[in-house]
mmCIF file of C-alpha atoms in Angstrom:
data_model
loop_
_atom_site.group_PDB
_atom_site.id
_atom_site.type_symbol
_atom_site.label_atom_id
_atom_site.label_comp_id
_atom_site.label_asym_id
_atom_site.label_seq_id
_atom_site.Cartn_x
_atom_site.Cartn_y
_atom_site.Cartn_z
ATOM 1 C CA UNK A 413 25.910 -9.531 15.355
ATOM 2 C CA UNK A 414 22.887 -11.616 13.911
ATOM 3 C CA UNK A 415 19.537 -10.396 12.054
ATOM 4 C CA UNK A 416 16.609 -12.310 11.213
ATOM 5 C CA UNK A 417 15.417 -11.845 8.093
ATOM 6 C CA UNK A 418 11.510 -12.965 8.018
ATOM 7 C CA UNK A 419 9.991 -11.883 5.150
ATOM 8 C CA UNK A 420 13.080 -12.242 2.543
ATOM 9 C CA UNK A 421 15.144 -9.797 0.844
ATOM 10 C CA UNK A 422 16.707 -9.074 -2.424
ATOM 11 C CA UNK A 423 20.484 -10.557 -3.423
ATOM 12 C CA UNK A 424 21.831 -7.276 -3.375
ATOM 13 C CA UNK A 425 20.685 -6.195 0.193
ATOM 14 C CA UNK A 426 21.683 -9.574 1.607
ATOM 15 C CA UNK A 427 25.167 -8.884 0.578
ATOM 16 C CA UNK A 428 25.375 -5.955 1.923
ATOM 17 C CA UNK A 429 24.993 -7.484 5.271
ATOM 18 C CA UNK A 430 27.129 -10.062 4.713
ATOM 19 C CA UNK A 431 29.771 -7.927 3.443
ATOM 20 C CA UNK A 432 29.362 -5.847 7.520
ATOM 21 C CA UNK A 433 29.674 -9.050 9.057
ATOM 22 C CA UNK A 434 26.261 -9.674 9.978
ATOM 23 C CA UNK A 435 25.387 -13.623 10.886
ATOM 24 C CA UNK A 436 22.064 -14.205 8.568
ATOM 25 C CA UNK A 437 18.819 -16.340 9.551
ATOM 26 C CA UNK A 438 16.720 -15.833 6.272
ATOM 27 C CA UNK A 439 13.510 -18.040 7.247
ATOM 28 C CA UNK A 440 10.086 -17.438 8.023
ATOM 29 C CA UNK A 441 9.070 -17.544 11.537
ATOM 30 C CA UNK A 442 5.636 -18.389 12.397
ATOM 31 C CA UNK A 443 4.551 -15.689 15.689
ATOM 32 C CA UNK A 444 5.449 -18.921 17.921
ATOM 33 C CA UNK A 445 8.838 -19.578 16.741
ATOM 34 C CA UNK A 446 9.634 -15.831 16.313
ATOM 35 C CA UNK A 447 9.039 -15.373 20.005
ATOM 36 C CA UNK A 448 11.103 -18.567 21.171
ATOM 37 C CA UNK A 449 13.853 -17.890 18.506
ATOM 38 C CA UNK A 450 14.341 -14.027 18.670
ATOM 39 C CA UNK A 451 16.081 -13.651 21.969
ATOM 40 C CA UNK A 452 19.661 -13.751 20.509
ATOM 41 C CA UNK A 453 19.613 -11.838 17.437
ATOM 42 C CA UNK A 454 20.565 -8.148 17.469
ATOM 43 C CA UNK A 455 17.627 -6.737 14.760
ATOM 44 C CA UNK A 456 15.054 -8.369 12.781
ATOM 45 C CA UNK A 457 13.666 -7.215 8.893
ATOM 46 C CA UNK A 458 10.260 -7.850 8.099
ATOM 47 C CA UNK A 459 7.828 -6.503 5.603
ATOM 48 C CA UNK A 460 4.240 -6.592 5.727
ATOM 49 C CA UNK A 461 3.682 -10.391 6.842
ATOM 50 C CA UNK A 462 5.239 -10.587 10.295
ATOM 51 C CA UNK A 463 4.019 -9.020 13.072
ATOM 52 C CA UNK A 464 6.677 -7.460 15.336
ATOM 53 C CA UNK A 465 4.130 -7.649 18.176
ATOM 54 C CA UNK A 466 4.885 -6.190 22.342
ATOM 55 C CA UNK A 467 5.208 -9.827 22.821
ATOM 56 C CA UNK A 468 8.391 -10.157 20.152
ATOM 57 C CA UNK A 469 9.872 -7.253 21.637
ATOM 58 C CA UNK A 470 9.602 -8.534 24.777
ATOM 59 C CA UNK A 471 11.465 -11.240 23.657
ATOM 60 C CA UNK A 472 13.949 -9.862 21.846
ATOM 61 C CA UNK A 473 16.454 -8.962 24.840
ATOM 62 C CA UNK A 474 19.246 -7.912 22.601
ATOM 63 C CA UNK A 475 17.328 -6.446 19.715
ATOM 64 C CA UNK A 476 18.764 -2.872 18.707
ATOM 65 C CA UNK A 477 17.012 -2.313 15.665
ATOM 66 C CA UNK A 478 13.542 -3.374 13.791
ATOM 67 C CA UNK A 479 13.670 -2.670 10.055
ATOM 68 C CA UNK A 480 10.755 -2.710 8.140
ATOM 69 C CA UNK A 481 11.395 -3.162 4.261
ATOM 70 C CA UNK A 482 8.385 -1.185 2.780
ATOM 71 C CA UNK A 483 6.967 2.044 3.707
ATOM 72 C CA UNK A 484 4.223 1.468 6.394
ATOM 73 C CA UNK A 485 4.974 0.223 9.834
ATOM 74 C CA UNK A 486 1.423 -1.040 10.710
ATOM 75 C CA UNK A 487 2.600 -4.147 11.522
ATOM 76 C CA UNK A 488 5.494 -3.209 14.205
ATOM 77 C CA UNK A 489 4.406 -1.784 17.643
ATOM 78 C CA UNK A 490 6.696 1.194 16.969
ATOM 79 C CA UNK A 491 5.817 2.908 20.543
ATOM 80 C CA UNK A 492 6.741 0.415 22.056
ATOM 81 C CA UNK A 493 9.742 -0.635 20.544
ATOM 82 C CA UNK A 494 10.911 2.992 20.928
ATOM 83 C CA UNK A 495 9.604 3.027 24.776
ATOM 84 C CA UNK A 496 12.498 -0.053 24.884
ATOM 85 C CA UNK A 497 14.831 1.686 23.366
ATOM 86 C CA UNK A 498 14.746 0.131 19.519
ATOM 87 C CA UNK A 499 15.578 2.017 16.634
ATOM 88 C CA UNK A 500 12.655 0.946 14.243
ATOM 89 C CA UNK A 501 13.793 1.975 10.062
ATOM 90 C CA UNK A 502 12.135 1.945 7.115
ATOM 91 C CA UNK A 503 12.167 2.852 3.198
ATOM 92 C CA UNK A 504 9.374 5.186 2.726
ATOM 93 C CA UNK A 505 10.942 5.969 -0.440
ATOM 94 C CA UNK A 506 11.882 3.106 -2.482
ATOM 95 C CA UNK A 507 8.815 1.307 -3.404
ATOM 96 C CA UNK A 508 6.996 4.556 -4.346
ATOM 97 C CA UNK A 509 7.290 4.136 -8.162
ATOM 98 C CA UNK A 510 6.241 0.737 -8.274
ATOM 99 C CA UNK A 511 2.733 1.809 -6.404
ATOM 100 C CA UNK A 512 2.164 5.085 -8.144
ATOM 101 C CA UNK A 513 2.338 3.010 -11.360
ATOM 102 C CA UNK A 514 0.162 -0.093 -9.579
ATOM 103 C CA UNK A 515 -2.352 2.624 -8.897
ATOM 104 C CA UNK A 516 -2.244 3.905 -12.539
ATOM 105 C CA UNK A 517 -2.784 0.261 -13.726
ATOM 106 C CA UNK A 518 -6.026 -0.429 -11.741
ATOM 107 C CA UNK A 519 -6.931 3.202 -12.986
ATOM 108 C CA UNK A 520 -6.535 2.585 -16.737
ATOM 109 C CA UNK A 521 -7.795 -1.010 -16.662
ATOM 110 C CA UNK A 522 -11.083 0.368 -14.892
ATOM 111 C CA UNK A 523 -11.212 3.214 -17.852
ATOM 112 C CA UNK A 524 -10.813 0.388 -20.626
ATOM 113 C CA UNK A 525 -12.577 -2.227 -19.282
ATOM 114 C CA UNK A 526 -9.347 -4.044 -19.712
ATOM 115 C CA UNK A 527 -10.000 -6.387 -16.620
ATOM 116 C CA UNK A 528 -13.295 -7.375 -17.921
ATOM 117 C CA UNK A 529 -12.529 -7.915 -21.631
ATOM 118 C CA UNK A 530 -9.213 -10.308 -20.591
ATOM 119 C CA UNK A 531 -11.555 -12.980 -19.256
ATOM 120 C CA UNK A 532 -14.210 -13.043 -21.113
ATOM 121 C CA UNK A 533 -12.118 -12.950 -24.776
ATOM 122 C CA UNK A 534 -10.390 -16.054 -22.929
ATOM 123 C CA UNK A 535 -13.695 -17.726 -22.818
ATOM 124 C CA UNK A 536 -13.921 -17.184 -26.780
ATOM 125 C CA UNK A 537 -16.166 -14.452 -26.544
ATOM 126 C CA UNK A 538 -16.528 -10.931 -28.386
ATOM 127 C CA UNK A 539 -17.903 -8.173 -25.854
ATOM 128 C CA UNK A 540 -16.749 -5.770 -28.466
ATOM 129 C CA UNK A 541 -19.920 -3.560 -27.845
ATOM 130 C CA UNK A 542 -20.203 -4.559 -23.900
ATOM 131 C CA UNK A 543 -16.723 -2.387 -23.726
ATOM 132 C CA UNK A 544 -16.534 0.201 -26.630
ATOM 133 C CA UNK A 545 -18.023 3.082 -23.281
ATOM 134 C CA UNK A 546 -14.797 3.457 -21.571
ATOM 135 C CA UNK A 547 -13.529 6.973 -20.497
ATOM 136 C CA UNK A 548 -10.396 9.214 -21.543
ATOM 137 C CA UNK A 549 -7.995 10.091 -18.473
ATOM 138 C CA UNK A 550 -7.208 13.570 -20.264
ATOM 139 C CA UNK A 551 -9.025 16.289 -18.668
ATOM 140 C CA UNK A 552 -10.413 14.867 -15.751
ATOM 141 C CA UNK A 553 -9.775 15.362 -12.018
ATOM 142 C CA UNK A 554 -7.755 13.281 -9.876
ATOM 143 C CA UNK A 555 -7.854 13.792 -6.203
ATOM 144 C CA UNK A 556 -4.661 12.236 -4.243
ATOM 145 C CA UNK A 557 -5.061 11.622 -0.816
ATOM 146 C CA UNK A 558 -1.880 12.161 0.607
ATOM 147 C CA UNK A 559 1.250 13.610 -0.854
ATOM 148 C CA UNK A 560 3.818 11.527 0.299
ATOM 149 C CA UNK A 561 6.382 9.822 -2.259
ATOM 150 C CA UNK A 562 3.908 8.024 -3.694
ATOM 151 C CA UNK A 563 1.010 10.320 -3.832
ATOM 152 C CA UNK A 564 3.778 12.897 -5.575
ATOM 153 C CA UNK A 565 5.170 9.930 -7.786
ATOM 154 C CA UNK A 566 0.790 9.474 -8.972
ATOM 155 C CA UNK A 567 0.882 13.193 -10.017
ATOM 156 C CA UNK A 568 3.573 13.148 -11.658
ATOM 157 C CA UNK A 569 2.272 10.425 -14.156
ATOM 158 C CA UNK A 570 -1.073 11.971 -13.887
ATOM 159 C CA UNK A 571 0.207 15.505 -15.139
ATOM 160 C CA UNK A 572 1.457 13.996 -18.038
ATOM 161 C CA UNK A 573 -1.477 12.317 -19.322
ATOM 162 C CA UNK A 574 -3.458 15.796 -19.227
ATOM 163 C CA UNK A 575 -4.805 14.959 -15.751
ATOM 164 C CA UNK A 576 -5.928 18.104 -13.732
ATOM 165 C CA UNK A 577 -4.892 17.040 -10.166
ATOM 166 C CA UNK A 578 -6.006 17.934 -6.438
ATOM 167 C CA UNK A 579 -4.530 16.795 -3.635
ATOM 168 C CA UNK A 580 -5.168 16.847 0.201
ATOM 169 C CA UNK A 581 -2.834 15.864 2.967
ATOM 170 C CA UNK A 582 -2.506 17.591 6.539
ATOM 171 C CA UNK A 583 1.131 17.419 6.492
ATOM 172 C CA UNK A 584 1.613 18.794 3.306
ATOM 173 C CA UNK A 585 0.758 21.993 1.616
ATOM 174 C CA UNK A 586 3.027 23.057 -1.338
ATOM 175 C CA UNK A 587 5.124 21.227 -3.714
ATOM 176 C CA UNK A 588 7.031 21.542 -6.793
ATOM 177 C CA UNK A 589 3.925 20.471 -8.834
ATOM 178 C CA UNK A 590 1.265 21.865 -10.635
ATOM 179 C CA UNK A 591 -1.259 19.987 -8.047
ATOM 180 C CA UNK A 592 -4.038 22.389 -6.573
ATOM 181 C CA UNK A 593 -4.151 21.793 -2.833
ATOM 182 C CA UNK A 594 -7.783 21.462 -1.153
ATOM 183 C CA UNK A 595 -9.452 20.518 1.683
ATOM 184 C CA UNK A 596 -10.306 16.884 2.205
ATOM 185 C CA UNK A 597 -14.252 17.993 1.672
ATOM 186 C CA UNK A 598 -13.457 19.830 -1.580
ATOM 187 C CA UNK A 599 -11.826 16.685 -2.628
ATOM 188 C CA UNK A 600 -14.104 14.081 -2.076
ATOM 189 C CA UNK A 601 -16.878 16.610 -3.956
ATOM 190 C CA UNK A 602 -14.508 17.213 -6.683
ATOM 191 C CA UNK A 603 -12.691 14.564 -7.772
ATOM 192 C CA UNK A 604 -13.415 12.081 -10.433
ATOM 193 C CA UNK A 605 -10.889 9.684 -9.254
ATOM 194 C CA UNK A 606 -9.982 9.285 -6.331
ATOM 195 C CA UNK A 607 -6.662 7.341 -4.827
ATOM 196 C CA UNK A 608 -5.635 7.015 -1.920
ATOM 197 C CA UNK A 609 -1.849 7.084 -0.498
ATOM 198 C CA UNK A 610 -2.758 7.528 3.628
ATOM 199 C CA UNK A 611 -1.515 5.387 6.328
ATOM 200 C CA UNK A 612 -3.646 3.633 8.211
ATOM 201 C CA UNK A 613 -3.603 4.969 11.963
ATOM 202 C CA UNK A 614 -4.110 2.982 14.840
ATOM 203 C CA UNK A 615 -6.799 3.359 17.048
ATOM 204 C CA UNK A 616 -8.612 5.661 14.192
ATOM 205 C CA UNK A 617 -11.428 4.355 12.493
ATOM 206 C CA UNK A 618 -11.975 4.532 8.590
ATOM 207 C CA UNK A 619 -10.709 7.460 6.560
ATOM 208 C CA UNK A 620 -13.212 6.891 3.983
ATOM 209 C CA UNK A 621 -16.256 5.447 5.165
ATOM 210 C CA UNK A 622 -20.285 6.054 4.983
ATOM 211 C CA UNK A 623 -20.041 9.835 5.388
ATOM 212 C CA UNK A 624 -17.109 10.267 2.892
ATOM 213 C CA UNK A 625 -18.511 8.310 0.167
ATOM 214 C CA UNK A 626 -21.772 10.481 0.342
ATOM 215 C CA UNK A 627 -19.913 13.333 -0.302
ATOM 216 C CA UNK A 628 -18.228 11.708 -3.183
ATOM 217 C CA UNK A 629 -19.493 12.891 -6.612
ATOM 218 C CA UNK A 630 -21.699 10.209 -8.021
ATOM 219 C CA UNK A 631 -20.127 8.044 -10.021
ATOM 220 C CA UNK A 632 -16.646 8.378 -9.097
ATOM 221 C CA UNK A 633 -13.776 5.678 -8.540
ATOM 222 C CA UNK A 634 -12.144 4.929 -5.888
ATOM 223 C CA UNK A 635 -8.390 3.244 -5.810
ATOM 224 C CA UNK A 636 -6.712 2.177 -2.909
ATOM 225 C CA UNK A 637 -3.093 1.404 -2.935
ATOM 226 C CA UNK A 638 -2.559 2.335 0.300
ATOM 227 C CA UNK A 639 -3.309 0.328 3.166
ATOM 228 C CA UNK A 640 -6.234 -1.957 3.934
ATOM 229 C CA UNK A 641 -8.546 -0.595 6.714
ATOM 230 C CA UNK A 642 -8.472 2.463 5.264
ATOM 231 C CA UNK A 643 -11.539 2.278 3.580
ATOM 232 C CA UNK A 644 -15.051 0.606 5.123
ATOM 233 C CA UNK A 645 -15.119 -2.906 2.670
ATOM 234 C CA UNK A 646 -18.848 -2.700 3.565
ATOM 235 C CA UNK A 647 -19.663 0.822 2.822
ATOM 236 C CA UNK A 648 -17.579 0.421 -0.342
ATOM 237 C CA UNK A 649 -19.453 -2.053 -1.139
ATOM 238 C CA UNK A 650 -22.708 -0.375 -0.591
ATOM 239 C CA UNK A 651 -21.560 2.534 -2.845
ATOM 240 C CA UNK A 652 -20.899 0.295 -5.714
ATOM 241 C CA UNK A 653 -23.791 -1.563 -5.239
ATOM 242 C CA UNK A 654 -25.827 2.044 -5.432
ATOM 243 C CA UNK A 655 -23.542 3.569 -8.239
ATOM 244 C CA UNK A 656 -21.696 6.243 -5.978
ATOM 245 C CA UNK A 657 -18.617 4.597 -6.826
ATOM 246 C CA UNK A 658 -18.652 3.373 -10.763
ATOM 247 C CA UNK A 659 -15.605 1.445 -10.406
ATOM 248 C CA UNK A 660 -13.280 0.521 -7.517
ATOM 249 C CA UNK A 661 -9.500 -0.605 -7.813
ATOM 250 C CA UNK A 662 -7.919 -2.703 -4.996
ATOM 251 C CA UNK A 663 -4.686 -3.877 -3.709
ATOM 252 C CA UNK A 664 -5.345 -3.899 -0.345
ATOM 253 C CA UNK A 665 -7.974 -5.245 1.982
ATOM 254 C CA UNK A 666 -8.771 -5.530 5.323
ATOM 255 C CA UNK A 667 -7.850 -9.145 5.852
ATOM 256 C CA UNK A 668 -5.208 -10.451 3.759
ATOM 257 C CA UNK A 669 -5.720 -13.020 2.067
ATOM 258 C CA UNK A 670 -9.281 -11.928 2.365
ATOM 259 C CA UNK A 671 -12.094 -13.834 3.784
ATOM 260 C CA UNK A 672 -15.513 -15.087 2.829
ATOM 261 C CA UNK A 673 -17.323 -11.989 4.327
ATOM 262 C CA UNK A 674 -15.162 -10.121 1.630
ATOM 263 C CA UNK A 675 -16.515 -12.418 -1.411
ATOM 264 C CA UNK A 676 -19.309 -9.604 -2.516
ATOM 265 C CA UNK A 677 -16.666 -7.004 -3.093
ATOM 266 C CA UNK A 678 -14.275 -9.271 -4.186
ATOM 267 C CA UNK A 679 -16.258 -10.367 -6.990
ATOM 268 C CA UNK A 680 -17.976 -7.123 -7.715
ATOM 269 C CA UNK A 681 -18.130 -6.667 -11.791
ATOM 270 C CA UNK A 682 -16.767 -3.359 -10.657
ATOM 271 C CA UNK A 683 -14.076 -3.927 -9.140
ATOM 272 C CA UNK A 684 -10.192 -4.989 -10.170
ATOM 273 C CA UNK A 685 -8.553 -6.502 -7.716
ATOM 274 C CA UNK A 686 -4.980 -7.474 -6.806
ATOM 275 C CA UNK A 687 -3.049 -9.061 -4.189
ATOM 276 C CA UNK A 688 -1.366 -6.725 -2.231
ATOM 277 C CA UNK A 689 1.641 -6.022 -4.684
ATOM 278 C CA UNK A 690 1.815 -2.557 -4.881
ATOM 279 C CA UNK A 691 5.263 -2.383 -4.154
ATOM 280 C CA UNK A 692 6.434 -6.051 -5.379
ATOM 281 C CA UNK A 693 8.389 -5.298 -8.532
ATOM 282 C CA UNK A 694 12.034 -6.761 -8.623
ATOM 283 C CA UNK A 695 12.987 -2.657 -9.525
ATOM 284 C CA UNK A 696 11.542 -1.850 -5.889
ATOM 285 C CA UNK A 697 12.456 -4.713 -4.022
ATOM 286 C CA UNK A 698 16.363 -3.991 -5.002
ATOM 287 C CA UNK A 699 16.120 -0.470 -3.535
ATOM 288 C CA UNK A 700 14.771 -1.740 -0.453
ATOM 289 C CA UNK A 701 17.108 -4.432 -0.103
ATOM 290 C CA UNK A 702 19.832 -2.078 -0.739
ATOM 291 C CA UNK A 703 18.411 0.854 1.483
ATOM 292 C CA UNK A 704 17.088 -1.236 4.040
ATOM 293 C CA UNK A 705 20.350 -3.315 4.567
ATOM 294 C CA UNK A 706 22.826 -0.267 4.568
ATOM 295 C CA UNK A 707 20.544 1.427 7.360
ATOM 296 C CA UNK A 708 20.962 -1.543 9.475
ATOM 297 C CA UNK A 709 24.430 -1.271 9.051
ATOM 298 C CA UNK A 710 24.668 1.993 9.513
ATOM 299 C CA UNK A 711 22.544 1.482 13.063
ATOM 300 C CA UNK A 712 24.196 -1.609 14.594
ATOM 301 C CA UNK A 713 27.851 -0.001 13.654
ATOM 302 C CA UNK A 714 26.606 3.005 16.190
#
């Protein structure tokens, strides 16, 4: 059987394959040559960069399975793929430590100023006074939007630096965690940080947008970790610009890389910013490799 792997894998989960027999293609496809080249392979791994679009499936006459290393599937038109008859995977779990701890970073570096001071020490200056008005994390209210594996993995961390936390998801009302559970209006009112862990639905507009961010105590900050086109870029930006939101932290945007309608967020003094590598640490891109691979195994064997 043969898998094309698009968007690379680690050592260990490329073994693992090769170890079931599995004939490898480990190259990036551009949408073209994906659509001309897919016809004879048996399943395909991606992660966020290649679209597995109707048109690939189409394609695809012997595919089987569509594995997505990473949590969302945004980028994979899973109704369709299961209309065909495709068993779409993914690792909802493996990456989640690695992006609770991302979101923790943009959190502390907005508290310390940490983002700010770096560049402007490396231009030989002093801002010791510019910076000395940070804020403590102990005692103050963190509102998780969704309470998935990562959102669970943030309160963990949270909890034990003194962080009282809230949390809203529809899916989820209890766990094994001293987190309060509200509605999404109570958090948005409540919370002085707020990060987000949602998926980003298709066909559904923003989940926090104009309306959301008025209800937002002022002076709040926002981080998003989770998906871009979750959050309006333009009323984001109009929140900053009016001090709703004191500080923003980014990993995700609506286009990626973004554009040059994005440059006014992008280089907001608020805002820390970085590229999409929530998940990217060489700890969570083993235990994808490894969980992705032996599901693929596991599904092609059947």
């Amino acid at each position: 059987m043969k898998i094309i792997i698009s968007d690379g894998m680690s050592k260990e989960g490329i073994e693992i394959l090769q170890q079931a027999g599995l004939e490898i293609t480990n190259k990036k496809f551009t949408p073209e040559e994906l659509i001309n080249e897919i016809a004879d392979y048996d399943a395909i791994l991606v992660r966020s960069a290649t679209k597995v679009t109707k048109e690939v499936i189409d394609a695809g006459k012997k595919l089987k399975v569509i594995a997505r290393g990473g949590v969302g599937l945004d980028n994979i038109d899973v109704n369709y793929a299961k209309e065909k008859g495709i068993l779409v995977l993914n690792t909802p779990g493996a990456s989640s430590i690695s992006v609770a701890e991302m979101a923790l970073s943009h959190i502390f570096a907005l508290a310390r100023f940490t983002y700010k001071s770096t560049a402007e020490m490396q231009t030989g200056k002093w801002p010791k006074k510019e910076y000395s008005n940070g804020f403590e994390l102990t005692g103050k209210t963190l509102g998780i939007m969704g309470l998935g594996n990562i959102g669970k993995e943030l309160a963990k961390r949270a909890l034990g630096l003194s962080m009282k936390v809230i949390a809203y998801d529809p899916f989820v009302n209890q766990c094994d965690l001293d987190v309060k559970f509200v509605s999404k209006e109570d958090l948005l009112a409540n919370s002085d940080i707020i990060s987000l862990h949602i998926p980003k639905i298709k066909g559904e507009g923003y989940a926090i947008g104009k309306n959301e961010f008025q209800m937002m105590k002022n002076g709040v900050v926002l981080i998003n970790c989770a998906r871009g086109g979750v959050v309006s870029e333009a009323d984001l930006l109009e929140a900053l610009n009016n001090g709703k939101v004191a500080f923003a932290g980014i990993d995700v945007f609506e286009n990626e890389p973004p554009t040059e309608a994005q440059k006014d967020l992008m280089n907001h003094p608020n805002v820390s910013l970085s590229p999409h590598i929530g998940g990217s640490t060489p700890e969570a891109q083993t235990r994808i490799g490894i969980e992705i691979a032996q599901k693929i195994v596991d599904a092609l064997k059947k």
